[in-house]
XYZ file of C-alpha atoms in Angstrom:
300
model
C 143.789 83.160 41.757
C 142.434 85.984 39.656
C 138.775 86.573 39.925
C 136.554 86.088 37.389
C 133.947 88.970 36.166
C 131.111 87.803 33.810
C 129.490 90.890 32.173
C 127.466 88.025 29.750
C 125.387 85.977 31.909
C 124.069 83.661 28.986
C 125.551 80.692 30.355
C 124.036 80.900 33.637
C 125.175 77.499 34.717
C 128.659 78.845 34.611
C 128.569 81.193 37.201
C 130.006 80.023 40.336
C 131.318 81.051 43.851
C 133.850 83.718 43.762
C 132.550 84.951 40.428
C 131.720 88.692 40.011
C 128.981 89.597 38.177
C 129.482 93.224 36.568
C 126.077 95.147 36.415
C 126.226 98.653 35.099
C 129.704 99.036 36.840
C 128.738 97.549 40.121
C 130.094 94.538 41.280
C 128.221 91.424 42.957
C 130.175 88.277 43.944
C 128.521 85.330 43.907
C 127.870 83.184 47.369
C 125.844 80.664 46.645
C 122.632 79.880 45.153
C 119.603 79.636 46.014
C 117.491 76.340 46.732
C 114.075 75.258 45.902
C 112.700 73.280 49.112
C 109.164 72.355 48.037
C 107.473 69.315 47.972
C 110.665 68.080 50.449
C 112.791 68.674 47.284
C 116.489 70.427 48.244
C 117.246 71.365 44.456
C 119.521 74.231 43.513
C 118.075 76.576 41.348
C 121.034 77.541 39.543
C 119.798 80.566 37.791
C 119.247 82.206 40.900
C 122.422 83.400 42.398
C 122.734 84.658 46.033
C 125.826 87.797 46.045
C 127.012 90.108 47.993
C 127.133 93.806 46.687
C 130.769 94.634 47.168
C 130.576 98.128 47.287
C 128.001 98.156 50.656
C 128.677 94.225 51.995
C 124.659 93.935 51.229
C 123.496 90.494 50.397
C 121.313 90.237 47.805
C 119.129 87.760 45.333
C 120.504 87.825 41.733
C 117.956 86.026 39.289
C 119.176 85.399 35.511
C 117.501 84.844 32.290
C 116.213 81.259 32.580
C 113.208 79.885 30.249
C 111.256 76.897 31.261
C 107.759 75.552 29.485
C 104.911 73.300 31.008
C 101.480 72.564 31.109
C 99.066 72.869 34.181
C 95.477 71.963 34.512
C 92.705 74.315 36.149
C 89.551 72.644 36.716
C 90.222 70.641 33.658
C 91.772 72.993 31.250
C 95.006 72.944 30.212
C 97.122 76.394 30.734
C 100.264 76.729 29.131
C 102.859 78.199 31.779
C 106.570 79.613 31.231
C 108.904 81.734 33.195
C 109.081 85.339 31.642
C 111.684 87.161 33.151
C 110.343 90.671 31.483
C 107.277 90.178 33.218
C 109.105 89.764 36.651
C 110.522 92.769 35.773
C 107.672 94.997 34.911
C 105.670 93.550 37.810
C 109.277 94.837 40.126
C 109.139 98.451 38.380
C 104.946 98.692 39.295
C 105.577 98.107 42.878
C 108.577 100.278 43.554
C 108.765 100.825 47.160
C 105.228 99.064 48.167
C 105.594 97.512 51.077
C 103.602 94.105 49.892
C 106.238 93.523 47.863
C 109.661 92.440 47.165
C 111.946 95.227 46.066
C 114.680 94.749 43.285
C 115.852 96.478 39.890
C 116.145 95.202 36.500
C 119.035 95.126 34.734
C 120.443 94.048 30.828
C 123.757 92.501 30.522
C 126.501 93.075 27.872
C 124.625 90.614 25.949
C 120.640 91.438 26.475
C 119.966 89.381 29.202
C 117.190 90.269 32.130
C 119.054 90.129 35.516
C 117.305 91.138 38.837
C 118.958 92.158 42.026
C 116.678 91.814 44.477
C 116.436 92.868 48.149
C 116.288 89.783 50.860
C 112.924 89.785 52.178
C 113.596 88.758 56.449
C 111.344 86.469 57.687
C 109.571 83.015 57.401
C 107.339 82.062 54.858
C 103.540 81.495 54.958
C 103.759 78.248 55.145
C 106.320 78.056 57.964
C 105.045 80.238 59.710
C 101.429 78.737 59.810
C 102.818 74.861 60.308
C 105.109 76.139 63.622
C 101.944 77.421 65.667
C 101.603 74.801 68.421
C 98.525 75.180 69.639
C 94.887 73.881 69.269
C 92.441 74.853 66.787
C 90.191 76.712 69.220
C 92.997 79.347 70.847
C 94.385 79.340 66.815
C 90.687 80.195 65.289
C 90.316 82.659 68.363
C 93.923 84.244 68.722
C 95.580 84.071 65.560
C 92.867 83.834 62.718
C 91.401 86.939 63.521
C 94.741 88.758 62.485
C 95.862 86.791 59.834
C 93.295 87.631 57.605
C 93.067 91.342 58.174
C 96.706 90.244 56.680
C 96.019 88.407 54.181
C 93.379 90.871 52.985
C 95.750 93.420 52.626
C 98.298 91.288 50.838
C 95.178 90.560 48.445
C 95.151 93.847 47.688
C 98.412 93.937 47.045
C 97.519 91.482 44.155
C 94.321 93.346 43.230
C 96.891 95.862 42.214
C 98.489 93.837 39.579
C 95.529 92.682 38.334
C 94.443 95.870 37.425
C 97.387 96.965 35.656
C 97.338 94.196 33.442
C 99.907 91.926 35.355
C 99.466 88.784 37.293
C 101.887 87.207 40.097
C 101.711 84.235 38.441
C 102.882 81.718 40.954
C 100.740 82.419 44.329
C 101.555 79.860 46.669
C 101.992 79.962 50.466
C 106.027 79.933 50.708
C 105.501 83.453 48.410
C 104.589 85.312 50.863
C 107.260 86.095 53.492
C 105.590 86.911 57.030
C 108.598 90.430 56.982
C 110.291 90.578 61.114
C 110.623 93.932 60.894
C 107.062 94.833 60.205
C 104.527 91.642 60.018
C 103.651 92.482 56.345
C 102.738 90.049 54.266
C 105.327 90.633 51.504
C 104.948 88.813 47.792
C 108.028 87.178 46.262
C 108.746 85.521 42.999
C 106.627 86.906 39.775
C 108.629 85.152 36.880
C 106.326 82.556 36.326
C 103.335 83.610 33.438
C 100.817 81.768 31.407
C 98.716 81.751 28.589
C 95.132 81.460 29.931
C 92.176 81.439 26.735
C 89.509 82.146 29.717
C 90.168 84.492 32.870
C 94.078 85.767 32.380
C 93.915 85.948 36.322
C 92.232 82.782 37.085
C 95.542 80.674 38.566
C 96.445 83.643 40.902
C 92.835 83.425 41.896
C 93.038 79.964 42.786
C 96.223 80.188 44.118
C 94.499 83.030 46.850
C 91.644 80.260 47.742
C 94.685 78.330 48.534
C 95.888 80.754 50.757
C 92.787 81.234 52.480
C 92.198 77.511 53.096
C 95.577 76.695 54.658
C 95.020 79.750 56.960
C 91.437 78.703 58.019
C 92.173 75.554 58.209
C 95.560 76.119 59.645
C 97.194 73.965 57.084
C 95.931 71.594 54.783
C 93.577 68.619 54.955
C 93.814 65.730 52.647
C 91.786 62.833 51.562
C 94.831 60.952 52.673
C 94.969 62.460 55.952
C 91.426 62.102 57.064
C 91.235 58.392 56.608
C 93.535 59.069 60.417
C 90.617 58.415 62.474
C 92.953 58.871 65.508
C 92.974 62.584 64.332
C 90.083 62.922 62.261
C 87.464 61.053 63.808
C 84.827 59.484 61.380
C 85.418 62.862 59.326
C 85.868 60.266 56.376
C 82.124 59.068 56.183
C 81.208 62.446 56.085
C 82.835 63.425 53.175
C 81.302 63.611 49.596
C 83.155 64.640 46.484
C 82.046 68.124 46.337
C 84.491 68.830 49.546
C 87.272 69.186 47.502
C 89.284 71.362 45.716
C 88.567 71.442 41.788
C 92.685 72.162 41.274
C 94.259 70.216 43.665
C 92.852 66.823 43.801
C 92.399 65.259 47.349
C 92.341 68.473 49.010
C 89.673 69.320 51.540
C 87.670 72.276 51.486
C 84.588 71.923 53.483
C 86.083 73.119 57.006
C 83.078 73.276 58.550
C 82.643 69.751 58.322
C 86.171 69.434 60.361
C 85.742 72.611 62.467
C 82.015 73.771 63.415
C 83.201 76.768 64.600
C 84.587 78.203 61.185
C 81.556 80.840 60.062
C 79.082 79.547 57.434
C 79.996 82.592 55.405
C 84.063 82.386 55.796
C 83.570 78.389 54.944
C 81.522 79.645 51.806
C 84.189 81.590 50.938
C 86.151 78.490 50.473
C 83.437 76.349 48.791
C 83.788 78.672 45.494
C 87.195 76.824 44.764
C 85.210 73.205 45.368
C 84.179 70.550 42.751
C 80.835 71.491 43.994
C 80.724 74.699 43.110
C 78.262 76.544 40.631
C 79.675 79.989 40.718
C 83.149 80.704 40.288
C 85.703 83.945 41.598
C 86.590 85.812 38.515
C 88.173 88.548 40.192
C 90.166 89.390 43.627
C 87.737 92.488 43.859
C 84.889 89.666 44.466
C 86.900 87.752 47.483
C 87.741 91.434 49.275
C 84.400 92.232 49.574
C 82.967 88.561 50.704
C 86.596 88.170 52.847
C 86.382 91.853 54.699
C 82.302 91.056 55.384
C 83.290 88.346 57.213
C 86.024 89.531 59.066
C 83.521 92.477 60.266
C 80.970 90.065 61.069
C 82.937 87.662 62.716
C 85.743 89.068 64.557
């Protein structure tokens, strides 16, 4: 059977194993695709293609033109968020060779369309790679904090860097970062996603940092649900008031010092500026650096 080369990758959906996509005369053939696993979900995403390039054998991440619209809520304002596949592209040509991020090129197609090749990033995500320490909280706080947020400040930086060339990551969440094998960086993936904020343009990638930053401290996160587990929790419940909590993502605890009295008044502060209780707000990543890298002096 003959195979089949798309140079117009409009009809994204189309595109199957075995095709060939045709990029500026070179030639990818499609594998797969690739899968969106969160929230226990197993969904293709079926605009993102996984290829081989057949002139090296090198896999690679293919992502097509694909527009989706929805509202999200931060702290009780309604953002308008899309998927802009230019801005994934500008965001790929800023950080050419940076090791914080993933590498890829942009492409058109025959017909206008964005298309990014992208490099495979090697390793586990955040999130993984957090959730498979076995250990208790002490050794973790003691052994593995420590080094994970020299990490995570320089993969803040990383983001600072956008930030002040006008771009935004736009989807910051702890399975985009990869923890890389080869090197331990903490590299970004995935910058399609944009919004239309009417206060602070970088105010969800801000929030989605404090996310960051309390799954690491806290290695993972702590529910409302969960804590009501007295088995695991204790009486952690009665000591919880609303201000605890995360002003995004409902039900989510923030005051770690409450669960862990070991975790630094100031680091635990650090964390209270993304709580319903807070009266001051972080406006820019410049503003966590400098409270993060004091405490990591300080502490560690």
């Amino acid at each position: 059977m003959k195979e089949r080369v798309v140079t117009d990758t409009s009809n994204f959906l189309s595109i199957d194993y075995g095709d060939i996509i045709l990029i500026n005369q070179k030639r990818y053939k499609v594998t797969g695709h690739e899968r969106e696993y969160r929230f226990g979900m197993d969904d293709p995403k079926l605009w993102v293609k996984k290829a081989v390039d057949m002139d090296t054998g090198e896999k690679k991440i293919i992502k097509l033109t694909y527009f989706e619209t929805f509202e999200t809520s931060l702290g009780g304002i309604k953002i308008k968020r899309f998927r802009n596949p230019d801005k994934e592209g500008d965001v790929l040509t800023l950080v050419k060779s940076h090791p914080y991020f993933m590498q890829g090129t942009v492409h058109r197609d025959a017909k206008g369309n964005n298309i990014r090749v992208l490099d495979i990033v090697q390793g586990e995500n955040f999130y993984v790679y957090i959730n498979s320490l076995e250990m208790d909280y002490e050794t973790y706080f003691h052994t593995v904090l420590p080094g994970t947020l020299k990490n995570l400040v320089r993969a803040f930086e990383a983001i600072r860097l956008l930030h002040i060339n006008g771009l935004t990551h736009g989807d910051i969440r702890n399975d985009h970062i990869i923890v890389e094998e080869t090197t331990g960086n903490y590299v970004w993936i995935d910058f399609d996603y944009d919004s239309e904020a009417t206060e602070n343009p970088y105010g969800l990638d801000i929030f989605g940092l404090g996310n960051i930053l309390n799954y690491a401290i806290g290695k993972g996160f702590h529910t409302h649900y969960a804590i009501q587990n007295r088995a695991v929790y204790g009486d952690l419940i009665e000591r919880v008031e609303p201000e605890d909590f995360s002003i995004l993502t409902k039900g989510r605890f923030l005051n770690l010092k409450k669960l862990y009295p070991n975790v630094p008044s100031t680091l635990n502060d650090i964390l209270m500026h993304f709580s319903r209780g807070a009266n001051v707000y972080y406006e820019y990543v410049e503003e966590i650096l400098e409270d993060l890298n004091r405490c990591i002096y300080a502490i560690f």
